[in-house]
Amino acid sequence: MRTIEWRDGTVITVDQTKLPHETVTLKIKTIDEMAEAIKNLRVRGAPLLGAAAAFGLALTACHSKANRKEKLLTELGNSAKILKSTRPTAVNLFWAADRILAKAQDYSGNAEELKMLVIREAQRIADEDAEANRSIGKNGAELINDGDVILTHCNAGELATVEYGTALGVIRAAWKQGKKIKVIATETRPLLQGARLTAYELKRDGIPVTLITDSMVGYVMYKRLVNKVVVGADRIVQDAVVNKIGTFAVAVLANEHGVPFYVAAPKSTFDLKRKAGDVTIEERKPTEVTHFANKPTAAQGTDVLNPAFDITPLKYISAIIHESGIYYKQDFCKFANQI
Amino acid sequence: MRTIEWRDGTVITVDQTKLPHETVTLKIKTIDEMAEAIKNLRVRGAPLLGAAAAFGLALTACHSKANRKEKLLTELGNSAKILKSTRPTAVNLFWAADRILAKAQDYSGNAEELKMLVIREAQRIADEDAEANRSIGKNGAELINDGDVILTHCNAGELATVEYGTALGVIRAAWKQGKKIKVIATETRPLLQGARLTAYELKRDGIPVTLITDSMVGYVMYKRLVNKVVVGADRIVQDAVVNKIGTFAVAVLANEHGVPFYVAAPKSTFDLKRKAGDVTIEERKPTEVTHFANKPTAAQGTDVLNPAFDITPLKYISAIIHESGIYYKQDFCKFANQI
């Protein structure tokens, strides 16, 4: 099932803030609606943000009244700016917007043809993501053995992508191969993507899943209840993987216990011109930490730190699972040259 | 301010499940009420559980109609059994109950005199805890420098003890010495003792505190925003410290970043006849993880693991702060012989 689709000039997706209790379909018709959905995490997950940005530009193209190419290019540029101001960390959004802008700028046809081109390119980005995830799943499944218990953090599933998922794609592929695996999902505070989305996806698909709080990762490692970790990524730079807050702690604990730590991500997540120090870590509003379901948990006025992502240096990562193959720690340099 | 007090045959304390939004005074009159309060975490924190158990037996003694010593001893034994069935991990509860039972059994006076003895001994246990915490604070403050940023997990404060706190006692003492320190408090899922109690206590006392989710400990270490960790303990055995779930991850992350990791605990927390493998880790109900403020966060029927404590091997602990002094890693053997 596709998490995001283009249907007659409208982008169809599901409001992920309402899951798993309600399945509310979003019909997004404008770039501002798309930006709002991204900012408020109705649409989230690095690869999905790439497709969402692409479809955002497709909305601009589709509904534009521009009859001159230059005018349309300006409108697309403005829309890209709006998209890029939503969330700074996941690179896929920037990657998709820039890919479409570059293609549009190079195009020699007229305005009407350019509109079609943008819509087709957005569709291609979505299709490529779906395909990449299947390949990631197939490649990653080779790392998974019958009987494995796999820990995952946040949601790198179908809902974080156009289809199938990255980290959960690996788990799905292994499960489909008949490997009897189990998953431990961290709830992923503050926004509970693990509890709300990952546990829900896996349960729905019949894959055994046990939910824990983020604070229990050390315990399950100590008790040897986990023998592999697979997570997704929001941005992979030269020296680190940037992913949902809490990932770094999982990586350090996995290393301490000799548990392999795998990162599954498609090419749209790679940003190998940059290093960890160049990445802006999104700082979100304090009420995500001090409140829960609109109820305060801490005393009023409590100071808060709320980074949405953290940085895991490559030395903690056993292998990266990519649509083109598995790249082990010792081959990261080679890999960097191939992307 | 005392967290727990004996007043004319009633135990006065505050319902910690209601903090920080409401301050509800509990007036506990029977052993069953005390057991209910402990089970449901209205009264919590290892040293406070010692005093609560002691006062629980004092309630039995005070309200007993027994006029024969043997009858009273039987009643005290039954009450101790009820107390010991509430929560298995914090050793202070067992320590206090056994101390009073042993004292009662050795006593040669009559039933009325024994009732007084039990009440006096319970009061002594509470007084000793208050005094121990002041000493822990004084000893631990030597480890704290002006400008330190100290991370603490869960609540080892005034509310976890009879008075002053263990880990927060160290912080309070350093602050009182005029050291300009800051505290980072983890929210401590699933029951948010950090958000609800630690942030509240420190804010009330004017000590700067920043709240983070448990998943952010790796980030604040990576960013070098923390230079010391101080936590309490629920039980210290020969080879490990048993404390609130999430402590082990903090310890591993602190070690990985060369950040000293200190455990502050009074003698009632030590159980040096046992090893980590002998300790029962309390497993609490799944709804603590799947729900929040009675609202479900995960899909119905999601499997859950909910250990309330974890185990940190001694090798991760830089020093133990005790009322009798500071014991560094290299001296743990010596220390074990002194207790």
mmCIF file with all atom_site columns, N, CA and C in Angstrom, chain A residues 193-240:
data_model
loop_
_atom_site.group_PDB
_atom_site.id
_atom_site.type_symbol
_atom_site.label_atom_id
_atom_site.label_alt_id
_atom_site.label_comp_id
_atom_site.label_asym_id
_atom_site.label_entity_id
_atom_site.label_seq_id
_atom_site.pdbx_PDB_ins_code
_atom_site.Cartn_x
_atom_site.Cartn_y
_atom_site.Cartn_z
_atom_site.occupancy
_atom_site.B_iso_or_equiv
_atom_site.pdbx_formal_charge
_atom_site.auth_seq_id
_atom_site.auth_comp_id
_atom_site.auth_asym_id
_atom_site.auth_atom_id
_atom_site.pdbx_PDB_model_num
ATOM 1   N N  . GLN A 1 193 ? 6.576  7.719   17.895 1.00 0.00 ? 193 GLN A N  1
ATOM 2   C CA . GLN A 1 193 ? 6.416  7.083   16.580 1.00 0.00 ? 193 GLN A CA 1
ATOM 3   C C  . GLN A 1 193 ? 6.564  5.561   16.672 1.00 0.00 ? 193 GLN A C  1
ATOM 4   N N  . GLY A 1 194 ? 7.361  5.092   17.632 1.00 0.00 ? 194 GLY A N  1
ATOM 5   C CA . GLY A 1 194 ? 7.528  3.646   17.791 1.00 0.00 ? 194 GLY A CA 1
ATOM 6   C C  . GLY A 1 194 ? 6.259  2.995   18.303 1.00 0.00 ? 194 GLY A C  1
ATOM 7   N N  . ALA A 1 195 ? 5.679  3.590   19.343 1.00 0.00 ? 195 ALA A N  1
ATOM 8   C CA . ALA A 1 195 ? 4.443  3.045   19.938 1.00 0.00 ? 195 ALA A CA 1
ATOM 9   C C  . ALA A 1 195 ? 3.274  3.191   18.965 1.00 0.00 ? 195 ALA A C  1
ATOM 10  N N  . ARG A 1 196 ? 3.171  4.361   18.356 1.00 0.00 ? 196 ARG A N  1
ATOM 11  C CA . ARG A 1 196 ? 1.999  4.658   17.549 1.00 0.00 ? 196 ARG A CA 1
ATOM 12  C C  . ARG A 1 196 ? 2.070  4.060   16.150 1.00 0.00 ? 196 ARG A C  1
ATOM 13  N N  . LEU A 1 197 ? 3.270  4.012   15.552 1.00 0.00 ? 197 LEU A N  1
ATOM 14  C CA . LEU A 1 197 ? 3.375  3.635   14.146 1.00 0.00 ? 197 LEU A CA 1
ATOM 15  C C  . LEU A 1 197 ? 4.059  2.273   13.933 1.00 0.00 ? 197 LEU A C  1
ATOM 16  N N  . THR A 1 198 ? 5.234  2.088   14.550 1.00 0.00 ? 198 THR A N  1
ATOM 17  C CA . THR A 1 198 ? 5.968  0.840   14.300 1.00 0.00 ? 198 THR A CA 1
ATOM 18  C C  . THR A 1 198 ? 5.229  -0.362  14.881 1.00 0.00 ? 198 THR A C  1
ATOM 19  N N  . ALA A 1 199 ? 4.824  -0.264  16.136 1.00 0.00 ? 199 ALA A N  1
ATOM 20  C CA . ALA A 1 199 ? 4.110  -1.389  16.763 1.00 0.00 ? 199 ALA A CA 1
ATOM 21  C C  . ALA A 1 199 ? 2.821  -1.675  15.981 1.00 0.00 ? 199 ALA A C  1
ATOM 22  N N  . TYR A 1 200 ? 2.174  -0.634  15.536 1.00 0.00 ? 200 TYR A N  1
ATOM 23  C CA . TYR A 1 200 ? 0.926  -0.753  14.768 1.00 0.00 ? 200 TYR A CA 1
ATOM 24  C C  . TYR A 1 200 ? 1.147  -1.448  13.427 1.00 0.00 ? 200 TYR A C  1
ATOM 25  N N  . GLU A 1 201 ? 2.163  -1.003  12.685 1.00 0.00 ? 201 GLU A N  1
ATOM 26  C CA . GLU A 1 201 ? 2.454  -1.613  11.373 1.00 0.00 ? 201 GLU A CA 1
ATOM 27  C C  . GLU A 1 201 ? 2.779  -3.101  11.502 1.00 0.00 ? 201 GLU A C  1
ATOM 28  N N  . LEU A 1 202 ? 3.625  -3.418  12.485 1.00 0.00 ? 202 LEU A N  1
ATOM 29  C CA . LEU A 1 202 ? 4.081  -4.799  12.610 1.00 0.00 ? 202 LEU A CA 1
ATOM 30  C C  . LEU A 1 202 ? 2.955  -5.705  13.095 1.00 0.00 ? 202 LEU A C  1
ATOM 31  N N  . LYS A 1 203 ? 2.184  -5.189  14.045 1.00 0.00 ? 203 LYS A N  1
ATOM 32  C CA . LYS A 1 203 ? 1.065  -5.951  14.580 1.00 0.00 ? 203 LYS A CA 1
ATOM 33  C C  . LYS A 1 203 ? 0.061  -6.252  13.453 1.00 0.00 ? 203 LYS A C  1
ATOM 34  N N  . ARG A 1 204 ? -0.225 -5.251  12.677 1.00 0.00 ? 204 ARG A N  1
ATOM 35  C CA . ARG A 1 204 ? -1.158 -5.391  11.548 1.00 0.00 ? 204 ARG A CA 1
ATOM 36  C C  . ARG A 1 204 ? -0.676 -6.462  10.578 1.00 0.00 ? 204 ARG A C  1
ATOM 37  N N  . ASP A 1 205 ? 0.659  -6.540  10.395 1.00 0.00 ? 205 ASP A N  1
ATOM 38  C CA . ASP A 1 205 ? 1.217  -7.505  9.452  1.00 0.00 ? 205 ASP A CA 1
ATOM 39  C C  . ASP A 1 205 ? 1.495  -8.860  10.099 1.00 0.00 ? 205 ASP A C  1
ATOM 40  N N  . GLY A 1 206 ? 1.172  -8.995  11.364 1.00 0.00 ? 206 GLY A N  1
ATOM 41  C CA . GLY A 1 206 ? 1.339  -10.296 12.029 1.00 0.00 ? 206 GLY A CA 1
ATOM 42  C C  . GLY A 1 206 ? 2.766  -10.603 12.444 1.00 0.00 ? 206 GLY A C  1
ATOM 43  N N  . ILE A 1 207 ? 3.638  -9.617  12.419 1.00 0.00 ? 207 ILE A N  1
ATOM 44  C CA . ILE A 1 207 ? 5.025  -9.834  12.848 1.00 0.00 ? 207 ILE A CA 1
ATOM 45  C C  . ILE A 1 207 ? 5.105  -9.551  14.353 1.00 0.00 ? 207 ILE A C  1
ATOM 46  N N  . PRO A 1 208 ? 5.601  -10.531 15.145 1.00 0.00 ? 208 PRO A N  1
ATOM 47  C CA . PRO A 1 208 ? 5.586  -10.356 16.607 1.00 0.00 ? 208 PRO A CA 1
ATOM 48  C C  . PRO A 1 208 ? 6.391  -9.138  17.039 1.00 0.00 ? 208 PRO A C  1
ATOM 49  N N  . VAL A 1 209 ? 5.766  -8.291  17.826 1.00 0.00 ? 209 VAL A N  1
ATOM 50  C CA . VAL A 1 209 ? 6.436  -7.068  18.270 1.00 0.00 ? 209 VAL A CA 1
ATOM 51  C C  . VAL A 1 209 ? 6.155  -6.826  19.744 1.00 0.00 ? 209 VAL A C  1
ATOM 52  N N  . THR A 1 210 ? 7.195  -6.406  20.459 1.00 0.00 ? 210 THR A N  1
ATOM 53  C CA . THR A 1 210 ? 7.074  -6.042  21.868 1.00 0.00 ? 210 THR A CA 1
ATOM 54  C C  . THR A 1 210 ? 7.506  -4.591  22.009 1.00 0.00 ? 210 THR A C  1
ATOM 55  N N  . LEU A 1 211 ? 6.678  -3.821  22.682 1.00 0.00 ? 211 LEU A N  1
ATOM 56  C CA . LEU A 1 211 ? 6.938  -2.398  22.866 1.00 0.00 ? 211 LEU A CA 1
ATOM 57  C C  . LEU A 1 211 ? 7.683  -2.172  24.181 1.00 0.00 ? 211 LEU A C  1
ATOM 58  N N  . ILE A 1 212 ? 8.706  -1.312  24.126 1.00 0.00 ? 212 ILE A N  1
ATOM 59  C CA . ILE A 1 212 ? 9.404  -0.903  25.355 1.00 0.00 ? 212 ILE A CA 1
ATOM 60  C C  . ILE A 1 212 ? 9.540  0.624   25.356 1.00 0.00 ? 212 ILE A C  1
ATOM 61  N N  . THR A 1 213 ? 9.811  1.195   26.522 1.00 0.00 ? 213 THR A N  1
ATOM 62  C CA . THR A 1 213 ? 10.163 2.618   26.547 1.00 0.00 ? 213 THR A CA 1
ATOM 63  C C  . THR A 1 213 ? 11.630 2.743   26.114 1.00 0.00 ? 213 THR A C  1
ATOM 64  N N  . ASP A 1 214 ? 12.022 3.943   25.708 1.00 0.00 ? 214 ASP A N  1
ATOM 65  C CA . ASP A 1 214 ? 13.410 4.165   25.279 1.00 0.00 ? 214 ASP A CA 1
ATOM 66  C C  . ASP A 1 214 ? 14.394 3.829   26.397 1.00 0.00 ? 214 ASP A C  1
ATOM 67  N N  . SER A 1 215 ? 13.952 4.017   27.629 1.00 0.00 ? 215 SER A N  1
ATOM 68  C CA . SER A 1 215 ? 14.827 3.783   28.779 1.00 0.00 ? 215 SER A CA 1
ATOM 69  C C  . SER A 1 215 ? 15.098 2.299   29.022 1.00 0.00 ? 215 SER A C  1
ATOM 70  N N  . MET A 1 216 ? 14.420 1.419   28.290 1.00 0.00 ? 216 MET A N  1
ATOM 71  C CA . MET A 1 216 ? 14.591 -0.029  28.503 1.00 0.00 ? 216 MET A CA 1
ATOM 72  C C  . MET A 1 216 ? 15.586 -0.673  27.541 1.00 0.00 ? 216 MET A C  1
ATOM 73  N N  . VAL A 1 217 ? 16.161 0.114   26.634 1.00 0.00 ? 217 VAL A N  1
ATOM 74  C CA . VAL A 1 217 ? 17.095 -0.460  25.645 1.00 0.00 ? 217 VAL A CA 1
ATOM 75  C C  . VAL A 1 217 ? 18.290 -1.093  26.353 1.00 0.00 ? 217 VAL A C  1
ATOM 76  N N  . GLY A 1 218 ? 18.815 -0.425  27.376 1.00 0.00 ? 218 GLY A N  1
ATOM 77  C CA . GLY A 1 218 ? 19.948 -0.978  28.120 1.00 0.00 ? 218 GLY A CA 1
ATOM 78  C C  . GLY A 1 218 ? 19.595 -2.317  28.745 1.00 0.00 ? 218 GLY A C  1
ATOM 79  N N  . TYR A 1 219 ? 18.417 -2.390  29.330 1.00 0.00 ? 219 TYR A N  1
ATOM 80  C CA . TYR A 1 219 ? 17.961 -3.620  29.986 1.00 0.00 ? 219 TYR A CA 1
ATOM 81  C C  . TYR A 1 219 ? 17.864 -4.794  28.997 1.00 0.00 ? 219 TYR A C  1
ATOM 82  N N  . VAL A 1 220 ? 17.249 -4.563  27.838 1.00 0.00 ? 220 VAL A N  1
ATOM 83  C CA . VAL A 1 220 ? 17.087 -5.685  26.890 1.00 0.00 ? 220 VAL A CA 1
ATOM 84  C C  . VAL A 1 220 ? 18.425 -6.112  26.301 1.00 0.00 ? 220 VAL A C  1
ATOM 85  N N  . MET A 1 221 ? 19.373 -5.178  26.212 1.00 0.00 ? 221 MET A N  1
ATOM 86  C CA . MET A 1 221 ? 20.728 -5.543  25.760 1.00 0.00 ? 221 MET A CA 1
ATOM 87  C C  . MET A 1 221 ? 21.416 -6.366  26.855 1.00 0.00 ? 221 MET A C  1
ATOM 88  N N  . TYR A 1 222 ? 21.369 -5.865  28.091 1.00 0.00 ? 222 TYR A N  1
ATOM 89  C CA . TYR A 1 222 ? 22.010 -6.526  29.235 1.00 0.00 ? 222 TYR A CA 1
ATOM 90  C C  . TYR A 1 222 ? 21.476 -7.945  29.393 1.00 0.00 ? 222 TYR A C  1
ATOM 91  N N  . LYS A 1 223 ? 20.170 -8.090  29.198 1.00 0.00 ? 223 LYS A N  1
ATOM 92  C CA . LYS A 1 223 ? 19.539 -9.400  29.372 1.00 0.00 ? 223 LYS A CA 1
ATOM 93  C C  . LYS A 1 223 ? 19.667 -10.271 28.113 1.00 0.00 ? 223 LYS A C  1
ATOM 94  N N  . ARG A 1 224 ? 20.379 -9.765  27.122 1.00 0.00 ? 224 ARG A N  1
ATOM 95  C CA . ARG A 1 224 ? 20.599 -10.503 25.862 1.00 0.00 ? 224 ARG A CA 1
ATOM 96  C C  . ARG A 1 224 ? 19.273 -10.894 25.197 1.00 0.00 ? 224 ARG A C  1
ATOM 97  N N  . LEU A 1 225 ? 18.316 -9.991  25.253 1.00 0.00 ? 225 LEU A N  1
ATOM 98  C CA . LEU A 1 225 ? 17.013 -10.245 24.638 1.00 0.00 ? 225 LEU A CA 1
ATOM 99  C C  . LEU A 1 225 ? 16.973 -9.779  23.184 1.00 0.00 ? 225 LEU A C  1
ATOM 100 N N  . VAL A 1 226 ? 18.045 -9.164  22.718 1.00 0.00 ? 226 VAL A N  1
ATOM 101 C CA . VAL A 1 226 ? 18.114 -8.586  21.370 1.00 0.00 ? 226 VAL A CA 1
ATOM 102 C C  . VAL A 1 226 ? 19.404 -9.063  20.734 1.00 0.00 ? 226 VAL A C  1
ATOM 103 N N  . ASN A 1 227 ? 19.375 -9.465  19.455 1.00 0.00 ? 227 ASN A N  1
ATOM 104 C CA . ASN A 1 227 ? 20.666 -9.774  18.839 1.00 0.00 ? 227 ASN A CA 1
ATOM 105 C C  . ASN A 1 227 ? 20.978 -9.001  17.571 1.00 0.00 ? 227 ASN A C  1
ATOM 106 N N  . LYS A 1 228 ? 20.081 -8.095  17.178 1.00 0.00 ? 228 LYS A N  1
ATOM 107 C CA . LYS A 1 228 ? 20.396 -7.179  16.079 1.00 0.00 ? 228 LYS A CA 1
ATOM 108 C C  . LYS A 1 228 ? 19.607 -5.886  16.247 1.00 0.00 ? 228 LYS A C  1
ATOM 109 N N  . VAL A 1 229 ? 20.166 -4.807  15.717 1.00 0.00 ? 229 VAL A N  1
ATOM 110 C CA . VAL A 1 229 ? 19.431 -3.542  15.673 1.00 0.00 ? 229 VAL A CA 1
ATOM 111 C C  . VAL A 1 229 ? 19.364 -3.099  14.221 1.00 0.00 ? 229 VAL A C  1
ATOM 112 N N  . VAL A 1 230 ? 18.193 -2.694  13.765 1.00 0.00 ? 230 VAL A N  1
ATOM 113 C CA . VAL A 1 230 ? 18.063 -2.067  12.445 1.00 0.00 ? 230 VAL A CA 1
ATOM 114 C C  . VAL A 1 230 ? 17.256 -0.782  12.610 1.00 0.00 ? 230 VAL A C  1
ATOM 115 N N  . VAL A 1 231 ? 17.819 0.326   12.147 1.00 0.00 ? 231 VAL A N  1
ATOM 116 C CA . VAL A 1 231 ? 17.103 1.608   12.173 1.00 0.00 ? 231 VAL A CA 1
ATOM 117 C C  . VAL A 1 231 ? 17.193 2.256   10.795 1.00 0.00 ? 231 VAL A C  1
ATOM 118 N N  . GLY A 1 232 ? 16.404 3.300   10.601 1.00 0.00 ? 232 GLY A N  1
ATOM 119 C CA . GLY A 1 232 ? 16.503 4.096   9.384  1.00 0.00 ? 232 GLY A CA 1
ATOM 120 C C  . GLY A 1 232 ? 17.448 5.260   9.601  1.00 0.00 ? 232 GLY A C  1
ATOM 121 N N  . ALA A 1 233 ? 17.363 6.276   8.746  1.00 0.00 ? 233 ALA A N  1
ATOM 122 C CA . ALA A 1 233 ? 18.208 7.463   8.899  1.00 0.00 ? 233 ALA A CA 1
ATOM 123 C C  . ALA A 1 233 ? 17.492 8.661   8.302  1.00 0.00 ? 233 ALA A C  1
ATOM 124 N N  . ASP A 1 234 ? 17.789 9.823   8.863  1.00 0.00 ? 234 ASP A N  1
ATOM 125 C CA . ASP A 1 234 ? 17.270 11.073  8.306  1.00 0.00 ? 234 ASP A CA 1
ATOM 126 C C  . ASP A 1 234 ? 18.292 11.766  7.427  1.00 0.00 ? 234 ASP A C  1
ATOM 127 N N  . ARG A 1 235 ? 19.550 11.491  7.663  1.00 0.00 ? 235 ARG A N  1
ATOM 128 C CA . ARG A 1 235 ? 20.611 12.052  6.821  1.00 0.00 ? 235 ARG A CA 1
ATOM 129 C C  . ARG A 1 235 ? 21.897 11.281  7.132  1.00 0.00 ? 235 ARG A C  1
ATOM 130 N N  . ILE A 1 236 ? 22.566 10.829  6.099  1.00 0.00 ? 236 ILE A N  1
ATOM 131 C CA . ILE A 1 236 ? 23.856 10.173  6.308  1.00 0.00 ? 236 ILE A CA 1
ATOM 132 C C  . ILE A 1 236 ? 24.927 11.078  5.716  1.00 0.00 ? 236 ILE A C  1
ATOM 133 N N  . VAL A 1 237 ? 25.814 11.555  6.575  1.00 0.00 ? 237 VAL A N  1
ATOM 134 C CA . VAL A 1 237 ? 26.890 12.444  6.138  1.00 0.00 ? 237 VAL A CA 1
ATOM 135 C C  . VAL A 1 237 ? 28.199 11.665  6.132  1.00 0.00 ? 237 VAL A C  1
ATOM 136 N N  . GLN A 1 238 ? 29.297 12.356  5.803  1.00 0.00 ? 238 GLN A N  1
ATOM 137 C CA . GLN A 1 238 ? 30.594 11.672  5.662  1.00 0.00 ? 238 GLN A CA 1
ATOM 138 C C  . GLN A 1 238 ? 30.991 10.859  6.892  1.00 0.00 ? 238 GLN A C  1
ATOM 139 N N  . ASP A 1 239 ? 30.675 11.394  8.050  1.00 0.00 ? 239 ASP A N  1
ATOM 140 C CA . ASP A 1 239 ? 31.216 10.803  9.273  1.00 0.00 ? 239 ASP A CA 1
ATOM 141 C C  . ASP A 1 239 ? 30.161 10.309  10.260 1.00 0.00 ? 239 ASP A C  1
ATOM 142 N N  . ALA A 1 240 ? 28.882 10.375  9.892  1.00 0.00 ? 240 ALA A N  1
ATOM 143 C CA . ALA A 1 240 ? 27.858 10.035  10.890 1.00 0.00 ? 240 ALA A CA 1
ATOM 144 C C  . ALA A 1 240 ? 26.504 9.774   10.249 1.00 0.00 ? 240 ALA A C  1
#
